[in-house]
PDB file of C-alpha atoms in Angstrom:
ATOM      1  CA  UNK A 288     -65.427 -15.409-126.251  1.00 50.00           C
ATOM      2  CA  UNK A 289     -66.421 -12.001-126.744  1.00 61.00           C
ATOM      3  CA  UNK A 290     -65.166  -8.918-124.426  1.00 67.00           C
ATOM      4  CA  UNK A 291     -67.472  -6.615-123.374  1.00 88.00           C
ATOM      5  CA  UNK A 292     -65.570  -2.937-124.092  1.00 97.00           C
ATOM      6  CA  UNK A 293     -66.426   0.001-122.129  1.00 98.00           C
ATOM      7  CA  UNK A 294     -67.082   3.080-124.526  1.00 98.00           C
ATOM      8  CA  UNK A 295     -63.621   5.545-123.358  1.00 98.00           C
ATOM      9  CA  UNK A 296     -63.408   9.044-124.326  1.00 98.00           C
ATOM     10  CA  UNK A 297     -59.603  10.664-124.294  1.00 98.00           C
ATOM     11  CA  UNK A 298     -59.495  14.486-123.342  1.00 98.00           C
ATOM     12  CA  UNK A 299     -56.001  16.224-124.557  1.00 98.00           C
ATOM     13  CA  UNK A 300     -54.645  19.529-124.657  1.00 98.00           C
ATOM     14  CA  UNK A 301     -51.783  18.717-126.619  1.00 97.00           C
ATOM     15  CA  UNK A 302     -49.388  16.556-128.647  1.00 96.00           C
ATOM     16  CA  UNK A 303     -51.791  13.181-127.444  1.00 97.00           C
ATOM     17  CA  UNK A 304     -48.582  11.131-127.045  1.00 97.00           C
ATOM     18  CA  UNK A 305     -50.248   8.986-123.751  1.00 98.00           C
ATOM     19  CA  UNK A 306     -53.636   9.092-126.032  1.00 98.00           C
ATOM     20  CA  UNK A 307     -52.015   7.529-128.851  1.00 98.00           C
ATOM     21  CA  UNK A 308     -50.537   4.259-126.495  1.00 98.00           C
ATOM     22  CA  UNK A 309     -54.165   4.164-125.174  1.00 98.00           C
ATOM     23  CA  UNK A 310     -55.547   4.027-129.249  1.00 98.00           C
ATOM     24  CA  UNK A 311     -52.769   1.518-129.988  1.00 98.00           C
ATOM     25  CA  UNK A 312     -53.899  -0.610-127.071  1.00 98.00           C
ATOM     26  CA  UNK A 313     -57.519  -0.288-127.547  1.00 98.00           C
ATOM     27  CA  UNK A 314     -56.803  -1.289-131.058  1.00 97.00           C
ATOM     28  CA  UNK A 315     -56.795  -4.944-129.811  1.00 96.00           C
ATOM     29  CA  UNK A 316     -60.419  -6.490-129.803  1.00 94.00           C
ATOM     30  CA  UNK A 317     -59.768  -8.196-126.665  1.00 96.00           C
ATOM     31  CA  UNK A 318     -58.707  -5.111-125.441  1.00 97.00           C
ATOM     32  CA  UNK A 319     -61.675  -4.544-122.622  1.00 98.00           C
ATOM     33  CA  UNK A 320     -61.898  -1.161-123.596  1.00 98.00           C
ATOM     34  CA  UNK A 321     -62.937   1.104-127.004  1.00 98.00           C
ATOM     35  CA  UNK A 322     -61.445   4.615-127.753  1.00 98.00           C
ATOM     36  CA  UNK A 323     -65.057   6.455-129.742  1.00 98.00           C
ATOM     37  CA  UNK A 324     -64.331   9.866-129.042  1.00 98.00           C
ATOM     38  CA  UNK A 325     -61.650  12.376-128.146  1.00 98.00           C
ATOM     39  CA  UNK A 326     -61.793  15.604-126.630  1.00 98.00           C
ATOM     40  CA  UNK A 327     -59.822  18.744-126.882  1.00 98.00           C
ATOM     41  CA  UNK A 328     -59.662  22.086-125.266  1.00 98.00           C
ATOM     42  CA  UNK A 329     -57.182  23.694-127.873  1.00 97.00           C
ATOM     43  CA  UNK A 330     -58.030  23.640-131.618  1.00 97.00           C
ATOM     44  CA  UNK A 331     -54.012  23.437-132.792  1.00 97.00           C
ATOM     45  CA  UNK A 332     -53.451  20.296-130.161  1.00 98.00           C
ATOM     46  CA  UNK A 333     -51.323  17.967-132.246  1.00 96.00           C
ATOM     47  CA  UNK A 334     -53.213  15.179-131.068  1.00 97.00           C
ATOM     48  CA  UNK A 335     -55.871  15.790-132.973  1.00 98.00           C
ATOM     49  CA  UNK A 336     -53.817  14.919-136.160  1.00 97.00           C
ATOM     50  CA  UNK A 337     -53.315  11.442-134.633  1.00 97.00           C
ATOM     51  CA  UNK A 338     -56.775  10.940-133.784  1.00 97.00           C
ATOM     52  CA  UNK A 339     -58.306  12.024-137.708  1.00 97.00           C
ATOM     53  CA  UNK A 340     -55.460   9.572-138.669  1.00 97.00           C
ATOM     54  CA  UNK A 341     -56.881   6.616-136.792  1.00 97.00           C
ATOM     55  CA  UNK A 342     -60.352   7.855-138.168  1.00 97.00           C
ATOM     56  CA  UNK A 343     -61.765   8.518-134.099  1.00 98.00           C
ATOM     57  CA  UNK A 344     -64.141  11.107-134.303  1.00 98.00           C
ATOM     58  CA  UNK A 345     -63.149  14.227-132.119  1.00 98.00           C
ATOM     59  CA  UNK A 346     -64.773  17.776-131.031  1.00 98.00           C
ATOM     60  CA  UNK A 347     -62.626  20.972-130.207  1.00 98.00           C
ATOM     61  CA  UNK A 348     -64.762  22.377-126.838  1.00 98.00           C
ATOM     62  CA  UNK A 349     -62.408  25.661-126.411  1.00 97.00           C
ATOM     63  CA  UNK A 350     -63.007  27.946-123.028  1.00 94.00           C
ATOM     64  CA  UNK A 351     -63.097  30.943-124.957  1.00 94.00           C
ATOM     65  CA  UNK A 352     -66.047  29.773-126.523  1.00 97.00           C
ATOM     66  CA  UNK A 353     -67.616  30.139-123.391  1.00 97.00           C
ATOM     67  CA  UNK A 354     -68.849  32.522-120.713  1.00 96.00           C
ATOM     68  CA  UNK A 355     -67.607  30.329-117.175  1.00 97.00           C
ATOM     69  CA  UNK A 356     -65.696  27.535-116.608  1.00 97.00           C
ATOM     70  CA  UNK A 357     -69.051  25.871-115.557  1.00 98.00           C
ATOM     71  CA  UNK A 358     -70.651  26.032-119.286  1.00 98.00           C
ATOM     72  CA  UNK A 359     -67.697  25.316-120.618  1.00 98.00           C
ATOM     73  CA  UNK A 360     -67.424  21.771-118.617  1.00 98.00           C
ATOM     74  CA  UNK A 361     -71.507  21.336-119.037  1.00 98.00           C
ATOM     75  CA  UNK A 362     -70.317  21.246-122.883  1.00 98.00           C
ATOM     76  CA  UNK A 363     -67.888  18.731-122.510  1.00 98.00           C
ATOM     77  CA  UNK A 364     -69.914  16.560-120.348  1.00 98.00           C
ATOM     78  CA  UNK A 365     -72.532  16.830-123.246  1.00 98.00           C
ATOM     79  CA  UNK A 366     -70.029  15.529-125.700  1.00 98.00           C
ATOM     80  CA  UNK A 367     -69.537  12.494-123.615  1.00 98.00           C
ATOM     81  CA  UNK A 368     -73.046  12.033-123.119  1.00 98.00           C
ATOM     82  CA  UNK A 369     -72.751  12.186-127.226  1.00 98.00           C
ATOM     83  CA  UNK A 370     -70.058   9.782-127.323  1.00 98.00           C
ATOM     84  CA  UNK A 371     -72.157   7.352-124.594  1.00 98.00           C
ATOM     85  CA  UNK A 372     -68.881   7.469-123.276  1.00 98.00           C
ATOM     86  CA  UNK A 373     -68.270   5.064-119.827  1.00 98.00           C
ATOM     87  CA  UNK A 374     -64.816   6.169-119.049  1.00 98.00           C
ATOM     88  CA  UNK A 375     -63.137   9.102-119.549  1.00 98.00           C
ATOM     89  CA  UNK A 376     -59.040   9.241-119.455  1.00 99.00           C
ATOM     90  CA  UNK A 377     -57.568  12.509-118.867  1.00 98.00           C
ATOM     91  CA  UNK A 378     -54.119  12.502-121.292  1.00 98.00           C
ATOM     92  CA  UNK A 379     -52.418  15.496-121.220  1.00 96.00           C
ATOM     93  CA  UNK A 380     -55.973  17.523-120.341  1.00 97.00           C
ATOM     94  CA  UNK A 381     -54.187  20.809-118.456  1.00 95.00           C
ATOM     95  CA  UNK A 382     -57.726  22.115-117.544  1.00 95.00           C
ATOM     96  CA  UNK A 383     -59.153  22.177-113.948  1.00 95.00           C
ATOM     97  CA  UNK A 384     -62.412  20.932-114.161  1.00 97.00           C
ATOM     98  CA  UNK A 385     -64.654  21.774-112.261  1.00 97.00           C
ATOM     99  CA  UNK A 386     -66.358  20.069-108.952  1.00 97.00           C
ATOM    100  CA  UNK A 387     -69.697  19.455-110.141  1.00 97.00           C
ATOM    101  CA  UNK A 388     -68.267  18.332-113.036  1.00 98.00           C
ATOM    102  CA  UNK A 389     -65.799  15.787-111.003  1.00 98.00           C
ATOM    103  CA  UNK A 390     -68.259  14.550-108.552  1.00 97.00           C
ATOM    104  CA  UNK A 391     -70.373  13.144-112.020  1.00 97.00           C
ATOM    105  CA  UNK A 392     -67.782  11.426-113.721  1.00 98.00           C
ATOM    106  CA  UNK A 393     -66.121  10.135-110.310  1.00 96.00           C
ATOM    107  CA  UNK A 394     -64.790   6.504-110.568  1.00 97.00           C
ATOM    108  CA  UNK A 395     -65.538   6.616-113.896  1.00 98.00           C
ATOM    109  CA  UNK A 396     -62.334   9.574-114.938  1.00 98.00           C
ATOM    110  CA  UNK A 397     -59.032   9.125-114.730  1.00 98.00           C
ATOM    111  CA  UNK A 398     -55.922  11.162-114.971  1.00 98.00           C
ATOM    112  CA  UNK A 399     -52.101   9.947-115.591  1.00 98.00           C
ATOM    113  CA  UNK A 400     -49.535  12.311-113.314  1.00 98.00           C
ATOM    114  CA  UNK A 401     -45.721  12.514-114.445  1.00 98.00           C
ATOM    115  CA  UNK A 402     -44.558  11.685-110.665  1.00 98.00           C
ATOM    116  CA  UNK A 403     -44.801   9.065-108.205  1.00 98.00           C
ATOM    117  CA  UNK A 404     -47.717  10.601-106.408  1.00 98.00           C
ATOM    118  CA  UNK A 405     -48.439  12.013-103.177  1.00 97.00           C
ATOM    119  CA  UNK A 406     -44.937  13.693-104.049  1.00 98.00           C
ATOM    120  CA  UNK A 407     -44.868  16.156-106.660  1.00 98.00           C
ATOM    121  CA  UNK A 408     -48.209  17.192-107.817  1.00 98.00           C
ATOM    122  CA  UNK A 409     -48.468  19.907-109.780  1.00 97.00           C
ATOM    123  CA  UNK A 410     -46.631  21.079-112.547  1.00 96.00           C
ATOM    124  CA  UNK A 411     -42.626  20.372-113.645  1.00 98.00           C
ATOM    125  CA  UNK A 412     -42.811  17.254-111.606  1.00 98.00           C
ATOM    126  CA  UNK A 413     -39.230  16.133-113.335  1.00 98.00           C
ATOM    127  CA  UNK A 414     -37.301  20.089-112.697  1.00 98.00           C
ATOM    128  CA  UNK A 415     -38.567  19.213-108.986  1.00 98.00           C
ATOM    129  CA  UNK A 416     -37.578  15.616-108.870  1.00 98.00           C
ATOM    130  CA  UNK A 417     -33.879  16.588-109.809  1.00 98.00           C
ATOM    131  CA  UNK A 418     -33.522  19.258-107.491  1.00 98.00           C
ATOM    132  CA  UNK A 419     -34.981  17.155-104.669  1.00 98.00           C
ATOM    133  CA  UNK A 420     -32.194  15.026-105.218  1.00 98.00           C
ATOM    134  CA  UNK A 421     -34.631  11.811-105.916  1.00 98.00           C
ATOM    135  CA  UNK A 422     -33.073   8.517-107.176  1.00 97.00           C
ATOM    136  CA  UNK A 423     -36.664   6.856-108.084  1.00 97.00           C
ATOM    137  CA  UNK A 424     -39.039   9.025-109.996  1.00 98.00           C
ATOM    138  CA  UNK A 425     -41.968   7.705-111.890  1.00 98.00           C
ATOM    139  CA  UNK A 426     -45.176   7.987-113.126  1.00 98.00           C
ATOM    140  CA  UNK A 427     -49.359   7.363-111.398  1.00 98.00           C
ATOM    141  CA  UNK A 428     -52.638   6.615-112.878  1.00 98.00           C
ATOM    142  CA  UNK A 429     -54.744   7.912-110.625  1.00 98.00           C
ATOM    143  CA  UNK A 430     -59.129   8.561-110.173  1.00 98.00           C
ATOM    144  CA  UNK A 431     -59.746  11.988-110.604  1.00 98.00           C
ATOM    145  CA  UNK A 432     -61.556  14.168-107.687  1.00 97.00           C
ATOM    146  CA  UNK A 433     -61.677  17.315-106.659  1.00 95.00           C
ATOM    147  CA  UNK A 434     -58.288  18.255-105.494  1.00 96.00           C
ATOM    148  CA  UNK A 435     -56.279  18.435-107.927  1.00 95.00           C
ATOM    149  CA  UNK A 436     -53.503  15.362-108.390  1.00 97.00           C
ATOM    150  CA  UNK A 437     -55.218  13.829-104.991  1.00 97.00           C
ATOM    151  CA  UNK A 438     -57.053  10.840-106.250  1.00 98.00           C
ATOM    152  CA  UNK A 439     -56.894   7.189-105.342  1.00 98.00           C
ATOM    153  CA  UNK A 440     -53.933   5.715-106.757  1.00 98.00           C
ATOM    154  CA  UNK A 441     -54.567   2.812-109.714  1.00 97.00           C
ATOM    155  CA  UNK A 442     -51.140   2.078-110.468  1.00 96.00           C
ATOM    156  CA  UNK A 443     -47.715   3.358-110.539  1.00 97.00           C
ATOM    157  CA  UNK A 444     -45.113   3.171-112.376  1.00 96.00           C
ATOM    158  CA  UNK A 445     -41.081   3.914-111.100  1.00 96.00           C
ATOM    159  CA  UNK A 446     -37.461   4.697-113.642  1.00 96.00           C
ATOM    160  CA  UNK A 447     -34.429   5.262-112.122  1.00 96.00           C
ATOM    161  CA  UNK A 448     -32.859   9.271-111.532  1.00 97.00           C
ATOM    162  CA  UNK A 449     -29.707   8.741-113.102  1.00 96.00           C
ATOM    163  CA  UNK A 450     -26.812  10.988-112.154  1.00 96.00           C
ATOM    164  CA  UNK A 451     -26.245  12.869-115.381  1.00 97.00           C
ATOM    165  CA  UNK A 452     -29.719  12.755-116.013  1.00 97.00           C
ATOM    166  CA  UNK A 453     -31.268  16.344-117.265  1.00 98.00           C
ATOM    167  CA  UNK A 454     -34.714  17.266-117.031  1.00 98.00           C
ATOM    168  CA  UNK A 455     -35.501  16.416-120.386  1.00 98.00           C
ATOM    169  CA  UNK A 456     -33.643  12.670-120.442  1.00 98.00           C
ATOM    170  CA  UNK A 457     -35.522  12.239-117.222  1.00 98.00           C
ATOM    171  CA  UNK A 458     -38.803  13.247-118.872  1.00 98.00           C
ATOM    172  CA  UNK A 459     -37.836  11.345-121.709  1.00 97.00           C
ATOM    173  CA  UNK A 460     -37.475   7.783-119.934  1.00 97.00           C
ATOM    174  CA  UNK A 461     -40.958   8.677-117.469  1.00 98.00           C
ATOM    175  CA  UNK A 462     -42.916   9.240-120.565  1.00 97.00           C
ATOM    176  CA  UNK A 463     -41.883   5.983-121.968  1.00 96.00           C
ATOM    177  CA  UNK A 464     -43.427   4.374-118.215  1.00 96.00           C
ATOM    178  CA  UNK A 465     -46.306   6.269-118.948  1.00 97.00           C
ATOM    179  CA  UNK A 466     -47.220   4.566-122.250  1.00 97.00           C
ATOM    180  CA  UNK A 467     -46.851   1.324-120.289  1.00 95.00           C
ATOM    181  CA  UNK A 468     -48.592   1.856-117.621  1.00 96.00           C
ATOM    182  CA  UNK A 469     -51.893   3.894-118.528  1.00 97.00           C
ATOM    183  CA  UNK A 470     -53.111   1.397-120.649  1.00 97.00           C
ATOM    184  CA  UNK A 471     -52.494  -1.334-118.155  1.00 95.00           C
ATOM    185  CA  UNK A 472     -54.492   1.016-115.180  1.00 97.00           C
ATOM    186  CA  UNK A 473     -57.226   1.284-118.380  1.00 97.00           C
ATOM    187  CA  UNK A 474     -57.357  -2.144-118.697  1.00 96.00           C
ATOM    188  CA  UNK A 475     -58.032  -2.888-114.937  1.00 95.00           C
ATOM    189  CA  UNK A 476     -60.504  -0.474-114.316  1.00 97.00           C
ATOM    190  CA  UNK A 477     -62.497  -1.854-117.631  1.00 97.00           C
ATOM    191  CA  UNK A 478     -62.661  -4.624-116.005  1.00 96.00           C
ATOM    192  CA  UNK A 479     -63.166  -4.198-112.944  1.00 95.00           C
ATOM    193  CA  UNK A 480     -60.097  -5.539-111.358  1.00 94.00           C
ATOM    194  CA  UNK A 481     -59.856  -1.738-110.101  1.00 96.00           C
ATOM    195  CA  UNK A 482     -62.662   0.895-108.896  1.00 97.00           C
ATOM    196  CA  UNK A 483     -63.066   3.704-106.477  1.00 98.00           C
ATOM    197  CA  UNK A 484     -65.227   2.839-102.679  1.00 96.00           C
ATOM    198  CA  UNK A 485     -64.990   5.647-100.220  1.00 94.00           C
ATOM    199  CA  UNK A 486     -62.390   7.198-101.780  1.00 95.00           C
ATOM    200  CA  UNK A 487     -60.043   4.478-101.973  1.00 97.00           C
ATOM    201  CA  UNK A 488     -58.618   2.047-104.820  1.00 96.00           C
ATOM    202  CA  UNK A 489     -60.226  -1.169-104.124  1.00 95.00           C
ATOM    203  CA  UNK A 490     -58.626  -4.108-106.052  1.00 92.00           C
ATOM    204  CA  UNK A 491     -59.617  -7.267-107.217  1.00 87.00           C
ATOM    205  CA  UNK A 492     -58.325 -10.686-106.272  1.00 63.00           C
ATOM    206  CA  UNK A 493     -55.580 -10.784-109.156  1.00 56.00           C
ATOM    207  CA  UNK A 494     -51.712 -11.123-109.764  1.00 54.00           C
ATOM    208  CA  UNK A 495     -51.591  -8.608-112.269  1.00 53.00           C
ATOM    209  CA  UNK A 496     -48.375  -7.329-111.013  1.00 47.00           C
ATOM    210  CA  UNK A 497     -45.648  -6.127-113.438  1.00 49.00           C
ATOM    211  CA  UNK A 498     -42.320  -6.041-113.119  1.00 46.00           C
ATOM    212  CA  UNK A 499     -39.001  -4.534-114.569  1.00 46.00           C
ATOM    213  CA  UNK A 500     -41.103  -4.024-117.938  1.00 50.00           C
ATOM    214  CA  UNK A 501     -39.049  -2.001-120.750  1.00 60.00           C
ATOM    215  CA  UNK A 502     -36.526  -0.794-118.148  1.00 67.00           C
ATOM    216  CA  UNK A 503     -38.589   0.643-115.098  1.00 73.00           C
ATOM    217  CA  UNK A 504     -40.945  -1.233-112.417  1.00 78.00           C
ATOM    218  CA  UNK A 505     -44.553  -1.012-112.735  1.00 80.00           C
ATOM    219  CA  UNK A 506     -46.674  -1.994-109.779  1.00 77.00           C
ATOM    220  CA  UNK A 507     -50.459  -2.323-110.332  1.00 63.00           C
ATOM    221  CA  UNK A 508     -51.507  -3.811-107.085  1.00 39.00           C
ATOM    222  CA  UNK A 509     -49.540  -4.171-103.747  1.00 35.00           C
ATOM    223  CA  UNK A 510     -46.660  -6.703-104.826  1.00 37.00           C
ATOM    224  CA  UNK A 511     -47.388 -10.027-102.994  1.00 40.00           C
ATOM    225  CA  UNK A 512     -45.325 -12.224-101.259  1.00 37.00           C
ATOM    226  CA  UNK A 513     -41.537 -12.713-102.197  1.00 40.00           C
ATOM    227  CA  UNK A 514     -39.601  -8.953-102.837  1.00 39.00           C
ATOM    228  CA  UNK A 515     -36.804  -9.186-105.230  1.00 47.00           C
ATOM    229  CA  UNK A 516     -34.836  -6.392-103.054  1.00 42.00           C
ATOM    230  CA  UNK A 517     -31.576  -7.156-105.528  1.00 50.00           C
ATOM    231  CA  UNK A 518     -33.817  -6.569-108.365  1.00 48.00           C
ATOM    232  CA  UNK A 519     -35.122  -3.084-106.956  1.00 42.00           C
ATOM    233  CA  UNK A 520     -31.864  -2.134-106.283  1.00 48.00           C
ATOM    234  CA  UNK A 521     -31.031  -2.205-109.639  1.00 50.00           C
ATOM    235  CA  UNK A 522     -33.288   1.053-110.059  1.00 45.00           C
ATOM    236  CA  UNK A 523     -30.989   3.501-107.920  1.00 44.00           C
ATOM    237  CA  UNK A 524     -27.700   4.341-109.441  1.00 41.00           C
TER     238      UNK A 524
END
């Protein structure tokens, strides 16, 4: 039985790690969804290297090459239109984009956040998590709108703060969540098992809930029945 794959377009800014576990996923043909384009805002972003290497095609749109913020996002959304692209996953985009821009591509865009959202947004997420004291920090796949880090959640994923932990080990074991977990909150939303109505997450009726996955807890949809509270308190040191 075929799958019908919804055309995705990856924007970057940088080394495309989270792009590349969204390629190797999408590599799948049952995969429901197909990388044809990338995007990036910076001409030396490593992840352009990765992307000529899996042969995607891929356009530089840099601000400088443009007068406002507002031409430079009506050039990006012309790429898409380009690419015919039906979902676009922010990976490492550190742009603001702006509202009219947003309001377009709403429930169709969506961002991965190196926290356990509403806490943290912004920037150096992990720096604030230690000094916060946190135990559980984590990772969120989220819809884009127009506040910036704000949008419905899609799924999260949580790692344990360990006590020696720096900010880079912690960043280390998050980023290994994140290459879990966005191509699982891809997959959903290609299929429809996830989608934005009046600015909320609105799942479908499924058990697509994962658990203690490579080390960390991911939670897709609202966890069932049963709670394995021994296993969750395995996460906290």
């Amino acid at each position: 039985m075929s799958v019908s794959r919804k055309r995705t377009v990856i924007m970057i800014s940088g080394r495309g790690s989270n792009m590349a576990s969204l390629i190797e996923a999408a590599s799948e043909r049952s995969f429901p969804a197909e990388i044809v384009g990338i995007i990036s805002d910076k001409a030396d972003a490593r992840g352009l290297h990765i992307a000529a290497a899996k042969g995607l095609p891929a356009r530089v749109i840099a601000k400088g090459d443009f007068s406002s913020k507002e031409a430079h996002d009506a050039a990006i959304d012309d790429a898409l239109s380009t690419f015919e692209a039906e979902i676009v996953c922010l990976a490492g985009y550190m742009r603001l984009l702006t509202a009219g821009f947003v309001e377009k591509w709403q429930s169709r865009m969506l961002n991965i956040h190196p926290a356990l959202l509403p806490a943290f947004r912004g920037l150096d997420t992990h720096a604030r998590a230690l000094e916060a004291g946190m135990r559980i920090h984590g990772c969120t796949v989220h819809f884009v709108t127009a506040e910036t880090d704000s949008g419905p959640i899609i799924a999260q994923a949580a790692v344990p703060v360990l006590l020696d932990d720096t900010e880079a080990t912690l960043a280390a074991r998050v980023l290994k969540a994140e290459h879990h977990l966005y191509p699982l909150a891809l997959r959903m939303v290609a299929l429809g098992m996830a989608r934005m109505e009046g600015g909320r997450t609105v799942f479908a009726d499924t058990e697509l809930v994962e658990q203690s996955a490579g080390g960390f807890l991911s939670s897709p949809s609202a966890v069932r029945d049963a709670v394995d509270l021994e296993q969750l308190a395995r996460f906290t040191p």
